[in-house]
Each structure stands twice: as C-alpha cells, then as structure tokens.
PDB file of C-alpha atoms in Angstrom:
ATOM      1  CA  UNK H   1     131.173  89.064  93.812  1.00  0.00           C
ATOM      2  CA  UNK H   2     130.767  91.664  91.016  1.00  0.00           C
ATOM      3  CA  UNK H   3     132.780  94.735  90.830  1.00  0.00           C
ATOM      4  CA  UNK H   4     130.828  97.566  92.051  1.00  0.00           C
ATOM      5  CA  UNK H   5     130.817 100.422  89.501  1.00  0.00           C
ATOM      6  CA  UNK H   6     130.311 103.405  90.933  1.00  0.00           C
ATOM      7  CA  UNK H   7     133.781 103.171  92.408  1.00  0.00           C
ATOM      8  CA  UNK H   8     135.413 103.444  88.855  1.00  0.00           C
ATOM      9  CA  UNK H   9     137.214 106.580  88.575  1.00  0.00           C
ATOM     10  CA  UNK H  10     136.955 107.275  92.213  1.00  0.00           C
ATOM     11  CA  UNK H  11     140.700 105.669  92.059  1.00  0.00           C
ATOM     12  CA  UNK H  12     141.261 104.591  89.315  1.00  0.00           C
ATOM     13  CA  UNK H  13     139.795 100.881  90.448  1.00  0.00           C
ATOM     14  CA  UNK H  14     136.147  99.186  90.295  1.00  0.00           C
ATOM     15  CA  UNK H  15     135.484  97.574  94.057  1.00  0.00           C
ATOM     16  CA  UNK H  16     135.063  94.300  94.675  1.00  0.00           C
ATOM     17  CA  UNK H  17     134.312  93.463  98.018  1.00  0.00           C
ATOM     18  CA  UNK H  18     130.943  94.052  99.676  1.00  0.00           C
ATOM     19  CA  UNK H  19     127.443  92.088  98.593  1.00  0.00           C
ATOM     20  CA  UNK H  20     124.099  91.407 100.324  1.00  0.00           C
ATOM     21  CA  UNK H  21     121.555  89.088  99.451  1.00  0.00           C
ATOM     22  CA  UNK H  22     118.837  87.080 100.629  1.00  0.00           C
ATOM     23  CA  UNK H  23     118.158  83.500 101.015  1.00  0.00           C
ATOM     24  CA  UNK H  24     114.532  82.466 101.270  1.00  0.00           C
ATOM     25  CA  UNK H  25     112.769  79.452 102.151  1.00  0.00           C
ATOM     26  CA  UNK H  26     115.379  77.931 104.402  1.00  0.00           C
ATOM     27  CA  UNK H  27     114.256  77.941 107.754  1.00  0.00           C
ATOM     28  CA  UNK H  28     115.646  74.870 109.792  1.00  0.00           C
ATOM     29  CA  UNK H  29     117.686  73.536 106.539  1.00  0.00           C
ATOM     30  CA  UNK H  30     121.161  73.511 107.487  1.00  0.00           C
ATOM     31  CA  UNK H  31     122.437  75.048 104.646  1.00  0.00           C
ATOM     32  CA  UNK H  32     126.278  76.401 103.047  1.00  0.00           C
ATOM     33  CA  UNK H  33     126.611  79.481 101.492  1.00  0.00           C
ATOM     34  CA  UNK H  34     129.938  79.685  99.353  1.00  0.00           C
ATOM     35  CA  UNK H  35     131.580  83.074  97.733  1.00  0.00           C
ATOM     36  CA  UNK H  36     133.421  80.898  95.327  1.00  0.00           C
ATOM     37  CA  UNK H  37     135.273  84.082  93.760  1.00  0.00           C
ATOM     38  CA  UNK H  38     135.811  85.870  97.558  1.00  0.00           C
ATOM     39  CA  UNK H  39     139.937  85.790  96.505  1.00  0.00           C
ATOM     40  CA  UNK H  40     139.598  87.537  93.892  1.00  0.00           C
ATOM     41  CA  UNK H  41     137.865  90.692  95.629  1.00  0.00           C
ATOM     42  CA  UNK H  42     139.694  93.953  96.363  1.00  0.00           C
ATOM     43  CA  UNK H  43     140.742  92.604  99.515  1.00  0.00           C
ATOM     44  CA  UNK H  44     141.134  89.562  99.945  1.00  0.00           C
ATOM     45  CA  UNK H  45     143.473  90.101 103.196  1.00  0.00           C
ATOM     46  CA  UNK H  46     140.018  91.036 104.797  1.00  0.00           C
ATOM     47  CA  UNK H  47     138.819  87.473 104.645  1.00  0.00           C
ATOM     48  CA  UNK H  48     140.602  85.125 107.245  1.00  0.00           C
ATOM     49  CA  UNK H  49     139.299  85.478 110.577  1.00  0.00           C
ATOM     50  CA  UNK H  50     135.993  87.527 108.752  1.00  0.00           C
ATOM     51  CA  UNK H  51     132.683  86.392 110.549  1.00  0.00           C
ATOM     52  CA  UNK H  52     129.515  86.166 108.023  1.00  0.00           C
ATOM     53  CA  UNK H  53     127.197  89.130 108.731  1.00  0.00           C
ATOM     54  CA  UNK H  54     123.131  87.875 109.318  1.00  0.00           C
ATOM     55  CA  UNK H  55     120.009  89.128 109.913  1.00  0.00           C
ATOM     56  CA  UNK H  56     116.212  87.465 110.030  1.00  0.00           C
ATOM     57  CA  UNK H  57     114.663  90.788 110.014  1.00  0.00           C
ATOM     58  CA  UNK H  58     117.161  93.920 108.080  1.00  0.00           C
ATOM     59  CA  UNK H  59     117.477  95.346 111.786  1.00  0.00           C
ATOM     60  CA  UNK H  60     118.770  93.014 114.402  1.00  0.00           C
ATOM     61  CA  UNK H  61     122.681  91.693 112.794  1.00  0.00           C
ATOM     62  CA  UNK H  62     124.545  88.947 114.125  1.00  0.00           C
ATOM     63  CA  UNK H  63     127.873  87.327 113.052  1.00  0.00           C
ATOM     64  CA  UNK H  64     128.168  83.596 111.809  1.00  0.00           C
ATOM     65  CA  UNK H  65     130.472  82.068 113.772  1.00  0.00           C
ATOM     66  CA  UNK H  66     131.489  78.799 111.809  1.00  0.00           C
ATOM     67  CA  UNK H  67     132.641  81.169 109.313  1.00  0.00           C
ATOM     68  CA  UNK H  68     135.736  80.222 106.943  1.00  0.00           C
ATOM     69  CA  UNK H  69     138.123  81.226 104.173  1.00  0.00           C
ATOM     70  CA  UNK H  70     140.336  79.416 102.092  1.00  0.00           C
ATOM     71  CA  UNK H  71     143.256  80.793 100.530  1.00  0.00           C
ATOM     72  CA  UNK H  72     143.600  78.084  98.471  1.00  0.00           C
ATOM     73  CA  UNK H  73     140.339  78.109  96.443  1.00  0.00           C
ATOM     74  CA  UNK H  74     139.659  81.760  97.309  1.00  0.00           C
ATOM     75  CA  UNK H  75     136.434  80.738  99.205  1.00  0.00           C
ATOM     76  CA  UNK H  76     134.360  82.373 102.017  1.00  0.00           C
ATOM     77  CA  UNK H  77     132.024  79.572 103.145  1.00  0.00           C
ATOM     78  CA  UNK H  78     129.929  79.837 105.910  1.00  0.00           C
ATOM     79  CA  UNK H  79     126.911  77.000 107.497  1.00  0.00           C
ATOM     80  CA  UNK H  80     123.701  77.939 109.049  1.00  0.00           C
ATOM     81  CA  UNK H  81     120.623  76.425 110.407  1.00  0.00           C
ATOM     82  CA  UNK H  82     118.140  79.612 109.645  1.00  0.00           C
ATOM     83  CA  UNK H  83     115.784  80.044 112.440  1.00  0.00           C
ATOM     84  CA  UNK H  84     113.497  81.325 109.446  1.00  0.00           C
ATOM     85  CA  UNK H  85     112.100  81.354 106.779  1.00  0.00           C
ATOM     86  CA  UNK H  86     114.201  84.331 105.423  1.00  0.00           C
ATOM     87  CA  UNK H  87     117.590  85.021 105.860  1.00  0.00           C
ATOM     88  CA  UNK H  88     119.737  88.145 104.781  1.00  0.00           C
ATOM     89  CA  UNK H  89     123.605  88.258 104.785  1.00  0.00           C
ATOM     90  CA  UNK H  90     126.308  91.088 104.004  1.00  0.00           C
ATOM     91  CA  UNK H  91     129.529  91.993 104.467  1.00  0.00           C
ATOM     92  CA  UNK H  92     128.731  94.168 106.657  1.00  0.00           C
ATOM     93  CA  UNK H  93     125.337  95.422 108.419  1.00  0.00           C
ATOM     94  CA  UNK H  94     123.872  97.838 105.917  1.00  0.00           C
ATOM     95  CA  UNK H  95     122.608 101.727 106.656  1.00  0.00           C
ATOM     96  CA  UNK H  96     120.217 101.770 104.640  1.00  0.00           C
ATOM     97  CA  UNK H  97     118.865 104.607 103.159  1.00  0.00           C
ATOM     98  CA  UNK H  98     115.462 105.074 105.287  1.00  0.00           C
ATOM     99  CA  UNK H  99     118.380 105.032 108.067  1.00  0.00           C
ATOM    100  CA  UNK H 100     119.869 107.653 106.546  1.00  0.00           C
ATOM    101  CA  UNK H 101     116.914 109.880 106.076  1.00  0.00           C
ATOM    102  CA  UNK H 102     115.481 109.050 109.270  1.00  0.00           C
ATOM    103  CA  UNK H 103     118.645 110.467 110.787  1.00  0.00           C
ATOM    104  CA  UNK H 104     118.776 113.663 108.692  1.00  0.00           C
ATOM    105  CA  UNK H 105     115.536 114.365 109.924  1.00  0.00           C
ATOM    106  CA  UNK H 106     116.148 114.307 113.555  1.00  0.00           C
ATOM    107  CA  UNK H 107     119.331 116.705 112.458  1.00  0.00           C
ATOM    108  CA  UNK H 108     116.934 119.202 110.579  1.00  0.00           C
ATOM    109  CA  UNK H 109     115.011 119.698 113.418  1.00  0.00           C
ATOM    110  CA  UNK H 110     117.345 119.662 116.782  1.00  0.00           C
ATOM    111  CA  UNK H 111     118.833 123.461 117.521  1.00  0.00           C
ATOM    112  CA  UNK H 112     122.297 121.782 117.829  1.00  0.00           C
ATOM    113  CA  UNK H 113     122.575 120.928 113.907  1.00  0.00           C
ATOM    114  CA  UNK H 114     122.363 122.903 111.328  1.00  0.00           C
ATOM    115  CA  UNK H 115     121.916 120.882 107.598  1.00  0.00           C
ATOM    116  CA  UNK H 116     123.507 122.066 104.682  1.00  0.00           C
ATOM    117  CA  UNK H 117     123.017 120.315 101.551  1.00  0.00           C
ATOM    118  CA  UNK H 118     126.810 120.469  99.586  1.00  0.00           C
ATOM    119  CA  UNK H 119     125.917 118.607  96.234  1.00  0.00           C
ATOM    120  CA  UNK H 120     124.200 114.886  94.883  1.00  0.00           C
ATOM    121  CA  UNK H 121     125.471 111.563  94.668  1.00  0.00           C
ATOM    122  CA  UNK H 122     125.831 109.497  91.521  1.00  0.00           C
ATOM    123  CA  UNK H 123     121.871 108.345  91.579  1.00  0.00           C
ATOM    124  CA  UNK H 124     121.010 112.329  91.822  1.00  0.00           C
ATOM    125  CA  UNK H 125     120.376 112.140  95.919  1.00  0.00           C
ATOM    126  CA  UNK H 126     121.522 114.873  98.223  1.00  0.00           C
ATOM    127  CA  UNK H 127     124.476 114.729  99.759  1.00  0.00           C
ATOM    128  CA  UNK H 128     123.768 115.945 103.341  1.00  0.00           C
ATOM    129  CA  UNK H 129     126.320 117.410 105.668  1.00  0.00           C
TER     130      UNK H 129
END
C-alpha cells in the first residue's frame, strides 16, 4: 500500500488504505496474495474480520472468504483458485467513473433532478451535485 496523495491537506494526513489491482494469467492456480505492509495503513483496525473484495469481470464483486490478517506481521493474506484467466481485487468494489457519468446522465435528463455543476475535482473533472 502507497499513501494516496490527493488526501494530503484534506486533513492534514496522506491515506493509506484502499488499492486495486489485477492479477493475470492465473486461472485454476491456487494462488496467495499478501499486503505485506496492510498494518501500517490508515486503519489498520479495519483489517480483522475484512473479506478480500474480487471480481472476474469489473462488474459482478464477490468477497474472499478464506480471508486473513495478522496483527503480528501486519499482513492481509488471502488464497484463491481464479476461475479465470483474470482476476481483479480491491478494498472495496470500485464506482468507477463511466458509473459515475452514466448516472449523471440519467439525472440530466429525468424531470425529478435538476444538475448543478458546483466546482472540479483535483484532475480538473466536474463535480456534479
């Protein structure tokens, strides 16, 4: 885990909690994934009893359920036996950003919303309300 730095500033801390990656060519390997540095994040009181976040295709999430953390070495390990060839894993399910817009454009359009645009993120985006 790296510290994320777009929280700098925000309070006076830089994040470290939240990833997402992809591991590829491991269908039907059973294969451990380790966050060797996991108790060192922002919160590492989130960790025990945490269930590993999954996907096969960045729409359809499921939890990991042989899912561990060690207080002792600070790890979050977790085993699977990917059903494919691609596997994705987060902290938590992303919302992407295609979400995102695809949701903003439903709002723009139904006469029970009204969108107002109140400023831009830190990559220059709008920031819808």
């Amino acid at each position: 885990l790296r510290s994320d730095p777009y929280t700098r500033g925000t309070d006076e801390a830089s994040h470290c909690q939240w990833y997402y990656f992809r591991a590829s060519n491991v269908k039907g390997k059973p294969l451990t994934y380790n966050i060797v540095n996991a108790g060192q994040s922002s919160r590492p009181s989130a960790w025990p009893g945490y269930k590993q976040c999954a996907s096969y295709d960045r729409k359809t999430w499921f939890r990991v359920a042989n899912t561990c953390y060690s207080e002792e070495t600070g790890t979050l390990s977790w085993s699977l036996e990917s059903e494919s060839d691609t596997v994705w894993f987060a902290y938590f399910a992303p919302y992407s950003y295609e979400r995102h817009q695809n949701l903003i454009s439903r709002c723009a359009v139904s006469p029970l919303a009204r969108l107002t645009v109140v400023g831009s993120t830190l990559d220059g985006r709008p920031l819808d309300l």
